[in-house]
Amino acid sequence: MRLPPGGVLRSGAMAEPVSRVMVLYTGGTIGMKKGPRGFEPIEGWFADKIAQQPQLHDPTQPRFTTYPSRSNRRIRYDIEPYSPPLDSANLALADWARFAGDVGRFYDDYDAFVIVHGTDTMAYTASALSFMLAGLTKPVILTGAQIPLEQLRNDALDNLLGALGIAGHYRIPEVGLYFHHKLLRGCRSTKVDAAGLDAFDSPNLPPLAEVGIDVEVRWNLVRSPELGGLQVHTQLSPHVAALRLYPGITRAILENFLRPPLEGLVLETFGSGNAPDRDDDLLGVLREASERGVVIVNVTQCLKGHVRASYAAGRAVLDAGVVPGADMTPEAALAKLAFLLGQGLSPDEVRALAGRSLRGELSEEIED
Ligand code: ASP
């Protein structure tokens, strides 16, 4: 059962016009310093540096309280620093479980959560948390930076203030990713630029919110909160993988990839979901693996668009037992498989759910 869509937190709507936000600092460029081997996160440095930022503190208020916003709301935040802070390239499933667990642990004490994270795997974590945190009624927003806070000109402060502002003012009951003035649905997001400041996009869904002079929230896209309370799912299957098809891939390589212990594969196919069907060898390998219980989900390797069976080469993939993943990102498809396979479901149950929208990660009604 769902509640009506969320809304703006207005001063007076709560007992006092202060929103409480928990900031989980996990690492990433935002809190890195240059060392002899390049940028690395430094223990304790991020929280100290934040404490020195005048824009983030009203000196007339308790520590870590912002100035009032245009709608006269302050944000009081706490920082929970992870030890050690990590480059997000090092994160694994156990780290996602820890982030989800911490949101659960602090859930009743805060109005919203900001997870400060490296940009490299932020879209994976945002996707995973979308599935792991069921029944959200509060915002959980990931952010980070391409230029560390230690540099004079950086995007760290802007991204952090933006994420805090959205988290503290709008009841968006979703896992989001805030970067460069945009709030994206987490399980629709992908990193599109290794160097630019506008580093993330959600190519198949407009941003949930855009921050300019005004903040424009697209409430028609925002999911409604679910009744029933938060459920934190930390069981994930590590036996999932992604394979990007390429011209000339051989039967031997595909067979090796699909060997046990693999339970789920995201197959990144050409264009609208096509794979080579000129000889039956490759399709036979996919079919045999599906029959053995491996769940294979088809997503396009194009940045935008969705898989469909408009070509014979696409139809052949479906006939081999592969689930069409509609317009899911490869990140969302991988996280979703890890999540579903971690819930002890049968391969057929996972297949049925893989093609359905659980958190708004795919469009169920796509016109072919
Ligand atoms: N390598 C860094 C990380 O993902 C990159 C960044 O944060 O921008 O942690």
CSV table of C-alpha atoms and ligand atoms in Angstrom, one decimal:
chain,number,residue,atom,x,y,z
A,1,MET,CA,0.0,0.0,0.0
A,2,ARG,CA,1.3,3.5,-0.9
A,3,LEU,CA,0.8,6.9,0.8
A,4,PRO,CA,0.1,9.9,-1.4
A,5,PRO,CA,3.2,11.4,-3.1
A,6,GLY,CA,5.6,13.3,-0.9
A,7,GLY,CA,6.0,17.0,-0.7
A,8,VAL,CA,7.9,20.0,0.5
A,9,LEU,CA,8.7,20.2,4.2
A,10,ARG,CA,7.3,23.6,5.2
A,11,SER,CA,8.4,25.5,8.2
A,12,GLY,CA,5.7,24.9,10.7
A,13,ALA,CA,4.8,21.5,9.2
A,14,MET,CA,7.1,19.9,11.7
A,15,ALA,CA,7.5,20.8,15.4
A,16,GLU,CA,10.5,23.1,14.6
A,17,PRO,CA,11.9,24.2,11.2
A,18,VAL,CA,15.0,22.1,11.5
A,19,SER,CA,15.6,18.9,9.5
A,20,ARG,CA,17.9,16.3,10.8
A,21,VAL,CA,20.2,14.8,8.2
A,22,MET,CA,22.7,12.0,8.8
A,23,VAL,CA,25.8,12.2,6.5
A,24,LEU,CA,27.6,8.9,6.0
A,25,TYR,CA,31.1,9.7,4.7
A,26,THR,CA,32.4,6.6,2.9
A,27,GLY,CA,35.3,8.1,1.0
A,28,GLY,CA,35.9,9.3,-2.6
A,29,THR,CA,37.7,12.2,-4.2
A,30,ILE,CA,35.6,14.7,-2.3
A,31,GLY,CA,37.7,14.0,0.9
A,32,MET,CA,41.0,13.1,-0.8
A,33,LYS,CA,44.4,14.7,-0.5
A,34,LYS,CA,47.3,14.4,-2.9
A,35,GLY,CA,49.9,12.0,-1.6
A,36,PRO,CA,53.1,10.6,-3.3
A,37,ARG,CA,51.0,7.9,-5.1
A,38,GLY,CA,48.2,10.3,-6.2
A,39,PHE,CA,44.9,11.2,-4.6
A,40,GLU,CA,43.9,9.1,-1.6
A,41,PRO,CA,41.3,9.4,1.1
A,42,ILE,CA,42.7,10.5,4.5
A,43,GLU,CA,41.2,9.3,7.7
A,44,GLY,CA,39.5,12.0,9.7
A,45,TRP,CA,40.2,14.7,7.2
A,46,PHE,CA,36.7,15.1,5.6
A,47,ALA,CA,34.8,15.9,8.9
A,48,ASP,CA,37.6,18.3,10.0
A,49,LYS,CA,37.5,20.1,6.7
A,50,ILE,CA,33.6,20.3,6.8
A,51,ALA,CA,33.8,21.8,10.3
A,52,GLN,CA,35.9,24.7,8.8
A,53,GLN,CA,33.5,25.6,5.9
A,54,PRO,CA,31.7,28.8,6.9
A,55,GLN,CA,28.9,28.1,4.3
A,56,LEU,CA,27.9,24.9,6.2
A,57,HIS,CA,27.6,26.4,9.7
A,58,ASP,CA,25.6,29.1,11.3
A,59,PRO,CA,27.8,30.2,14.3
A,60,THR,CA,24.7,31.2,16.3
A,61,GLN,CA,23.4,27.6,16.2
A,62,PRO,CA,24.7,24.3,17.6
A,63,ARG,CA,27.6,22.9,15.6
A,64,PHE,CA,26.8,21.5,12.2
A,65,THR,CA,23.7,23.5,11.6
A,66,THR,CA,23.2,25.5,8.4
A,67,TYR,CA,21.9,29.0,7.9
A,68,PRO,CA,18.1,29.1,7.2
A,69,SER,CA,17.1,28.4,3.6
A,70,ARG,CA,14.8,30.5,1.5
A,71,SER,CA,11.9,28.6,3.0
A,72,ASN,CA,13.3,29.3,6.5
A,73,ARG,CA,14.4,25.8,7.3
A,74,ARG,CA,17.8,24.9,8.8
A,75,ILE,CA,19.5,21.6,8.4
A,76,ARG,CA,21.2,20.1,11.4
A,77,TYR,CA,23.5,17.3,10.3
A,78,ASP,CA,25.8,14.7,11.9
A,79,ILE,CA,28.7,13.1,10.1
A,80,GLU,CA,29.5,9.4,10.5
A,81,PRO,CA,32.9,8.9,9.0
A,82,TYR,CA,33.9,5.4,7.8
A,83,SER,CA,37.2,4.0,8.8
A,84,PRO,CA,39.1,3.8,6.6
A,85,PRO,CA,37.5,6.0,4.0
A,86,LEU,CA,37.7,4.3,0.6
A,87,ASP,CA,38.2,5.0,-3.0
A,88,SER,CA,34.9,3.7,-4.4
A,89,ALA,CA,36.9,1.5,-6.8
A,90,ASN,CA,37.5,-0.7,-3.8
A,91,LEU,CA,33.9,-1.2,-2.7
A,92,ALA,CA,32.3,-4.6,-2.7
A,93,LEU,CA,29.0,-6.1,-1.8
A,94,ALA,CA,29.8,-6.1,2.0
A,95,ASP,CA,30.2,-2.3,1.8
A,96,TRP,CA,26.8,-1.9,0.2
A,97,ALA,CA,25.4,-4.1,3.0
A,98,ARG,CA,27.1,-1.8,5.6
A,99,PHE,CA,25.7,1.4,4.0
A,100,ALA,CA,22.2,-0.1,3.9
A,101,GLY,CA,22.6,-1.4,7.5
A,102,ASP,CA,23.7,2.1,8.7
A,103,VAL,CA,20.7,3.7,7.1
A,104,GLY,CA,18.5,1.2,8.9
A,105,ARG,CA,20.4,1.7,12.2
A,106,PHE,CA,19.9,5.5,12.2
A,107,TYR,CA,16.5,5.5,10.3
A,108,ASP,CA,14.2,6.6,13.1
A,109,ASP,CA,16.6,9.4,14.3
A,110,TYR,CA,16.9,11.4,11.1
A,111,ASP,CA,14.6,12.9,8.4
A,112,ALA,CA,17.0,12.1,5.6
A,113,PHE,CA,20.4,10.6,4.7
A,114,VAL,CA,23.3,11.8,2.5
A,115,ILE,CA,25.9,9.3,1.6
A,116,VAL,CA,29.2,10.9,0.5
A,117,HIS,CA,30.8,8.5,-1.9
A,118,GLY,CA,33.4,8.2,-4.7
A,119,THR,CA,32.1,8.9,-8.1
A,120,ASP,CA,33.5,5.8,-9.8
A,121,THR,CA,31.1,3.3,-8.5
A,122,MET,CA,28.4,5.6,-7.1
A,123,ALA,CA,25.8,4.5,-9.7
A,124,TYR,CA,26.3,0.9,-8.7
A,125,THR,CA,25.9,1.7,-5.0
A,126,ALA,CA,22.9,3.9,-5.7
A,127,SER,CA,21.3,1.1,-7.7
A,128,ALA,CA,22.1,-1.6,-5.0
A,129,LEU,CA,20.7,0.6,-2.2
A,130,SER,CA,17.5,1.2,-4.1
A,131,PHE,CA,16.8,-2.5,-4.0
A,132,MET,CA,18.2,-3.1,-0.5
A,133,LEU,CA,16.2,-0.4,1.2
A,134,ALA,CA,12.5,-1.4,0.7
A,135,GLY,CA,9.7,0.7,2.0
A,136,LEU,CA,11.6,4.0,2.1
A,137,THR,CA,9.7,7.0,3.3
A,138,LYS,CA,12.7,9.3,3.6
A,139,PRO,CA,15.3,10.5,1.1
A,140,VAL,CA,18.7,8.7,0.8
A,141,ILE,CA,20.9,10.8,-1.4
A,142,LEU,CA,24.4,9.9,-2.7
A,143,THR,CA,26.8,12.6,-3.7
A,144,GLY,CA,30.5,13.2,-4.2
A,145,ALA,CA,32.8,15.3,-6.3
A,146,GLN,CA,35.2,15.3,-9.2
A,147,ILE,CA,37.5,17.9,-7.5
A,148,PRO,CA,38.4,17.4,-3.8
A,149,LEU,CA,37.4,19.8,-1.1
A,150,GLU,CA,41.1,20.5,-0.4
A,151,GLN,CA,41.3,22.4,-3.8
A,152,LEU,CA,40.3,26.1,-3.9
A,153,ARG,CA,38.1,25.6,-7.0
A,154,ASN,CA,36.0,22.4,-6.4
A,155,ASP,CA,32.6,20.9,-7.0
A,156,ALA,CA,32.5,19.3,-3.5
A,157,LEU,CA,30.9,22.1,-1.6
A,158,ASP,CA,28.2,22.7,-4.2
A,159,ASN,CA,27.3,19.0,-4.5
A,160,LEU,CA,27.3,18.6,-0.7
A,161,LEU,CA,25.1,21.7,-0.1
A,162,GLY,CA,22.8,20.7,-2.9
A,163,ALA,CA,22.4,17.2,-1.6
A,164,LEU,CA,21.8,18.4,2.0
A,165,GLY,CA,19.3,21.0,0.8
A,166,ILE,CA,17.2,18.5,-1.2
A,167,ALA,CA,17.5,15.9,1.6
A,168,GLY,CA,16.4,18.4,4.2
A,169,HIS,CA,13.5,20.0,2.3
A,170,TYR,CA,11.8,17.5,0.1
A,171,ARG,CA,10.1,14.2,1.0
A,172,ILE,CA,11.5,12.2,-1.9
A,173,PRO,CA,11.2,8.6,-0.6
A,174,GLU,CA,13.8,7.2,-2.9
A,175,VAL,CA,17.5,6.5,-3.2
A,176,GLY,CA,18.8,9.4,-5.3
A,177,LEU,CA,22.1,10.6,-6.7
A,178,TYR,CA,22.7,14.3,-6.6
A,179,PHE,CA,25.4,15.8,-8.8
A,180,HIS,CA,26.0,19.1,-10.6
A,181,HIS,CA,22.5,20.6,-9.8
A,182,LYS,CA,20.5,17.4,-10.7
A,183,LEU,CA,18.9,14.8,-8.5
A,184,LEU,CA,18.7,11.5,-10.5
A,185,ARG,CA,16.9,8.4,-9.5
A,186,GLY,CA,19.7,6.2,-8.1
A,187,CYS,CA,18.8,3.0,-10.0
A,188,ARG,CA,18.6,5.0,-13.3
A,189,SER,CA,21.9,6.7,-12.9
A,190,THR,CA,25.2,6.1,-14.7
A,191,LYS,CA,28.6,7.9,-14.7
A,192,VAL,CA,29.0,9.5,-18.1
A,193,ASP,CA,32.1,11.6,-17.8
A,194,ALA,CA,35.4,10.7,-16.2
A,195,ALA,CA,36.6,14.3,-16.1
A,196,GLY,CA,33.7,16.8,-16.4
A,197,LEU,CA,31.8,18.2,-13.5
A,198,ASP,CA,28.4,17.1,-15.1
A,199,ALA,CA,29.5,13.5,-14.5
A,200,PHE,CA,26.2,11.7,-14.1
A,201,ASP,CA,23.1,11.2,-16.1
A,202,SER,CA,20.0,9.0,-16.1
A,203,PRO,CA,19.5,8.7,-19.9
A,204,ASN,CA,16.2,6.9,-19.8
A,205,LEU,CA,14.5,9.1,-17.1
A,206,PRO,CA,14.5,12.9,-16.6
A,207,PRO,CA,16.1,14.1,-13.4
A,208,LEU,CA,13.8,13.9,-10.4
A,209,ALA,CA,14.8,17.5,-9.5
A,210,GLU,CA,16.9,20.3,-10.9
A,211,VAL,CA,18.5,23.0,-8.9
A,212,GLY,CA,18.8,26.5,-10.3
A,213,ILE,CA,17.6,29.8,-8.9
A,214,ASP,CA,14.6,27.7,-7.9
A,215,VAL,CA,14.4,24.0,-7.1
A,216,GLU,CA,12.2,22.2,-9.5
A,217,VAL,CA,11.0,18.8,-8.3
A,218,ARG,CA,9.2,16.6,-10.8
A,219,TRP,CA,6.7,15.2,-8.4
A,220,ASN,CA,5.0,13.3,-11.2
A,221,LEU,CA,8.2,11.1,-11.5
A,222,VAL,CA,8.8,10.7,-7.7
A,223,ARG,CA,7.7,7.4,-6.4
A,224,SER,CA,5.1,7.4,-3.5
A,225,PRO,CA,6.3,6.2,-0.2
A,226,GLU,CA,5.1,2.7,0.8
A,227,LEU,CA,3.4,1.8,4.0
A,228,GLY,CA,4.8,-1.0,6.0
A,229,GLY,CA,8.0,0.4,7.2
A,230,LEU,CA,11.6,0.1,6.1
A,231,GLN,CA,13.0,-3.3,5.4
A,232,VAL,CA,16.8,-3.5,5.0
A,233,HIS,CA,17.9,-6.4,2.8
A,234,THR,CA,21.6,-7.1,3.2
A,235,GLN,CA,21.7,-10.6,1.6
A,236,LEU,CA,23.2,-10.3,-1.8
A,237,SER,CA,24.5,-13.0,-4.2
A,238,PRO,CA,28.2,-12.4,-5.1
A,239,HIS,CA,27.8,-14.9,-8.1
A,240,VAL,CA,26.7,-12.3,-10.6
A,241,ALA,CA,28.6,-10.7,-13.5
A,242,ALA,CA,28.2,-8.5,-16.5
A,243,LEU,CA,29.5,-9.3,-20.0
A,244,ARG,CA,29.6,-6.8,-22.8
A,245,LEU,CA,29.2,-8.6,-26.1
A,246,TYR,CA,31.7,-7.7,-28.9
A,247,PRO,CA,32.0,-8.8,-32.5
A,248,GLY,CA,33.9,-12.1,-32.7
A,249,ILE,CA,33.2,-13.4,-29.1
A,250,THR,CA,33.8,-17.1,-29.1
A,251,ARG,CA,31.8,-20.0,-27.7
A,252,ALA,CA,34.7,-21.0,-25.4
A,253,ILE,CA,34.8,-17.5,-23.8
A,254,LEU,CA,31.1,-17.4,-23.3
A,255,GLU,CA,31.0,-21.0,-21.9
A,256,ASN,CA,33.7,-20.2,-19.4
A,257,PHE,CA,32.0,-17.1,-18.3
A,258,LEU,CA,28.7,-18.9,-17.7
A,259,ARG,CA,30.3,-21.7,-15.6
A,260,PRO,CA,29.4,-22.3,-11.9
A,261,PRO,CA,29.4,-20.5,-9.5
A,262,LEU,CA,27.7,-17.9,-11.8
A,263,GLU,CA,24.0,-17.5,-11.0
A,264,GLY,CA,23.1,-14.3,-12.8
A,265,LEU,CA,24.5,-12.6,-15.9
A,266,VAL,CA,23.9,-9.1,-17.3
A,267,LEU,CA,24.4,-9.5,-21.0
A,268,GLU,CA,25.1,-6.2,-22.6
A,269,THR,CA,24.0,-6.7,-26.1
A,270,PHE,CA,24.2,-4.6,-29.3
A,271,GLY,CA,21.6,-1.8,-30.1
A,272,SER,CA,18.1,-2.8,-29.2
A,273,GLY,CA,19.1,-6.1,-27.7
A,274,ASN,CA,20.8,-8.0,-30.5
A,275,ALA,CA,23.4,-10.8,-30.3
A,276,PRO,CA,25.0,-12.8,-33.1
A,277,ASP,CA,22.6,-15.5,-34.3
A,278,ARG,CA,24.4,-16.5,-37.5
A,279,ASP,CA,25.6,-19.7,-36.0
A,280,ASP,CA,23.7,-21.4,-33.2
A,281,ASP,CA,26.8,-22.0,-31.0
A,282,LEU,CA,26.6,-18.9,-28.9
A,283,LEU,CA,22.8,-19.0,-28.5
A,284,GLY,CA,23.1,-22.7,-27.6
A,285,VAL,CA,25.5,-21.7,-24.8
A,286,LEU,CA,23.0,-19.2,-23.5
A,287,ARG,CA,20.1,-21.6,-23.8
A,288,GLU,CA,22.1,-24.4,-21.9
A,289,ALA,CA,23.0,-22.0,-19.1
A,290,SER,CA,19.4,-20.7,-18.8
A,291,GLU,CA,18.2,-24.3,-18.5
A,292,ARG,CA,20.8,-25.0,-15.8
A,293,GLY,CA,19.3,-22.1,-13.8
A,294,VAL,CA,21.5,-19.2,-14.6
A,295,VAL,CA,19.4,-16.0,-14.9
A,296,ILE,CA,20.5,-14.0,-17.9
A,297,VAL,CA,19.2,-10.4,-18.3
A,298,ASN,CA,19.5,-8.6,-21.6
A,299,VAL,CA,20.3,-4.8,-21.5
A,300,THR,CA,21.6,-2.6,-24.3
A,301,GLN,CA,25.2,-1.5,-24.3
A,302,CYS,CA,23.9,1.9,-25.8
A,303,LEU,CA,23.7,4.7,-23.3
A,304,LYS,CA,20.1,5.4,-24.1
A,305,GLY,CA,17.1,3.2,-25.2
A,306,HIS,CA,15.9,-0.2,-24.5
A,307,VAL,CA,15.9,-3.8,-25.7
A,308,ARG,CA,13.1,-5.0,-27.9
A,309,ALA,CA,12.6,-8.0,-30.2
A,310,SER,CA,12.3,-6.1,-33.5
A,311,TYR,CA,15.2,-7.9,-35.1
A,312,ALA,CA,15.5,-11.6,-35.6
A,313,ALA,CA,18.9,-11.4,-33.9
A,314,GLY,CA,17.1,-10.0,-30.8
A,315,ARG,CA,14.3,-12.5,-31.0
A,316,ALA,CA,16.8,-15.3,-30.9
A,317,VAL,CA,18.2,-14.0,-27.6
A,318,LEU,CA,14.8,-14.1,-26.1
A,319,ASP,CA,14.2,-17.6,-27.4
A,320,ALA,CA,17.4,-18.7,-25.6
A,321,GLY,CA,15.7,-18.0,-22.3
A,322,VAL,CA,17.2,-14.5,-21.7
A,323,VAL,CA,15.1,-12.0,-19.8
A,324,PRO,CA,14.5,-8.7,-21.6
A,325,GLY,CA,15.8,-6.0,-19.2
A,326,ALA,CA,13.8,-3.1,-20.9
A,327,ASP,CA,15.7,0.2,-20.4
A,328,MET,CA,17.6,-0.8,-17.2
A,329,THR,CA,21.2,0.4,-16.9
A,330,PRO,CA,23.8,-2.3,-16.6
A,331,GLU,CA,24.5,-1.1,-13.1
A,332,ALA,CA,20.9,-1.5,-12.1
A,333,ALA,CA,20.6,-4.9,-13.7
A,334,LEU,CA,23.7,-6.2,-11.9
A,335,ALA,CA,22.6,-4.9,-8.5
A,336,LYS,CA,19.1,-6.2,-9.1
A,337,LEU,CA,20.3,-9.7,-9.9
A,338,ALA,CA,22.6,-9.7,-6.8
A,339,PHE,CA,19.6,-8.6,-4.7
A,340,LEU,CA,17.0,-11.0,-6.1
A,341,LEU,CA,19.4,-14.0,-6.1
A,342,GLY,CA,20.3,-13.2,-2.5
A,343,GLN,CA,16.7,-13.6,-1.4
A,344,GLY,CA,16.6,-17.4,-1.9
A,345,LEU,CA,14.2,-17.2,-4.9
A,346,SER,CA,14.1,-19.8,-7.6
A,347,PRO,CA,15.6,-18.9,-11.0
A,348,ASP,CA,12.1,-18.6,-12.5
A,349,GLU,CA,11.0,-16.3,-9.7
A,350,VAL,CA,14.1,-14.2,-10.3
A,351,ARG,CA,13.4,-14.1,-14.0
A,352,ALA,CA,9.8,-13.0,-13.4
A,353,LEU,CA,10.9,-10.1,-11.1
A,354,ALA,CA,13.9,-9.1,-13.2
A,355,GLY,CA,11.8,-7.8,-16.0
A,356,ARG,CA,9.4,-6.0,-13.7
A,357,SER,CA,9.9,-2.6,-12.1
A,358,LEU,CA,10.6,-2.9,-8.4
A,359,ARG,CA,11.9,0.6,-7.6
A,360,GLY,CA,11.3,2.4,-10.9
A,361,GLU,CA,14.5,1.0,-12.4
A,362,LEU,CA,12.8,0.2,-15.7
A,363,SER,CA,9.9,1.3,-17.8
A,364,GLU,CA,7.3,-1.5,-17.9
A,365,GLU,CA,5.2,0.1,-20.7
A,366,ILE,CA,7.5,0.8,-23.6
A,367,GLU,CA,6.0,1.2,-27.0
A,368,ASP,CA,7.8,-0.9,-29.6
B,1,ASP,N1,38.3,7.2,-7.6
B,1,ASP,C1,37.4,8.1,-6.9
B,1,ASP,C2,36.4,7.2,-6.2
B,1,ASP,O1,35.5,6.7,-6.9
B,1,ASP,C3,36.8,9.0,-7.9
B,1,ASP,C4,35.9,10.1,-7.4
B,1,ASP,O2,35.5,10.0,-6.2
B,1,ASP,O3,35.6,11.0,-8.1
B,1,ASP,O4,36.5,7.1,-5.0
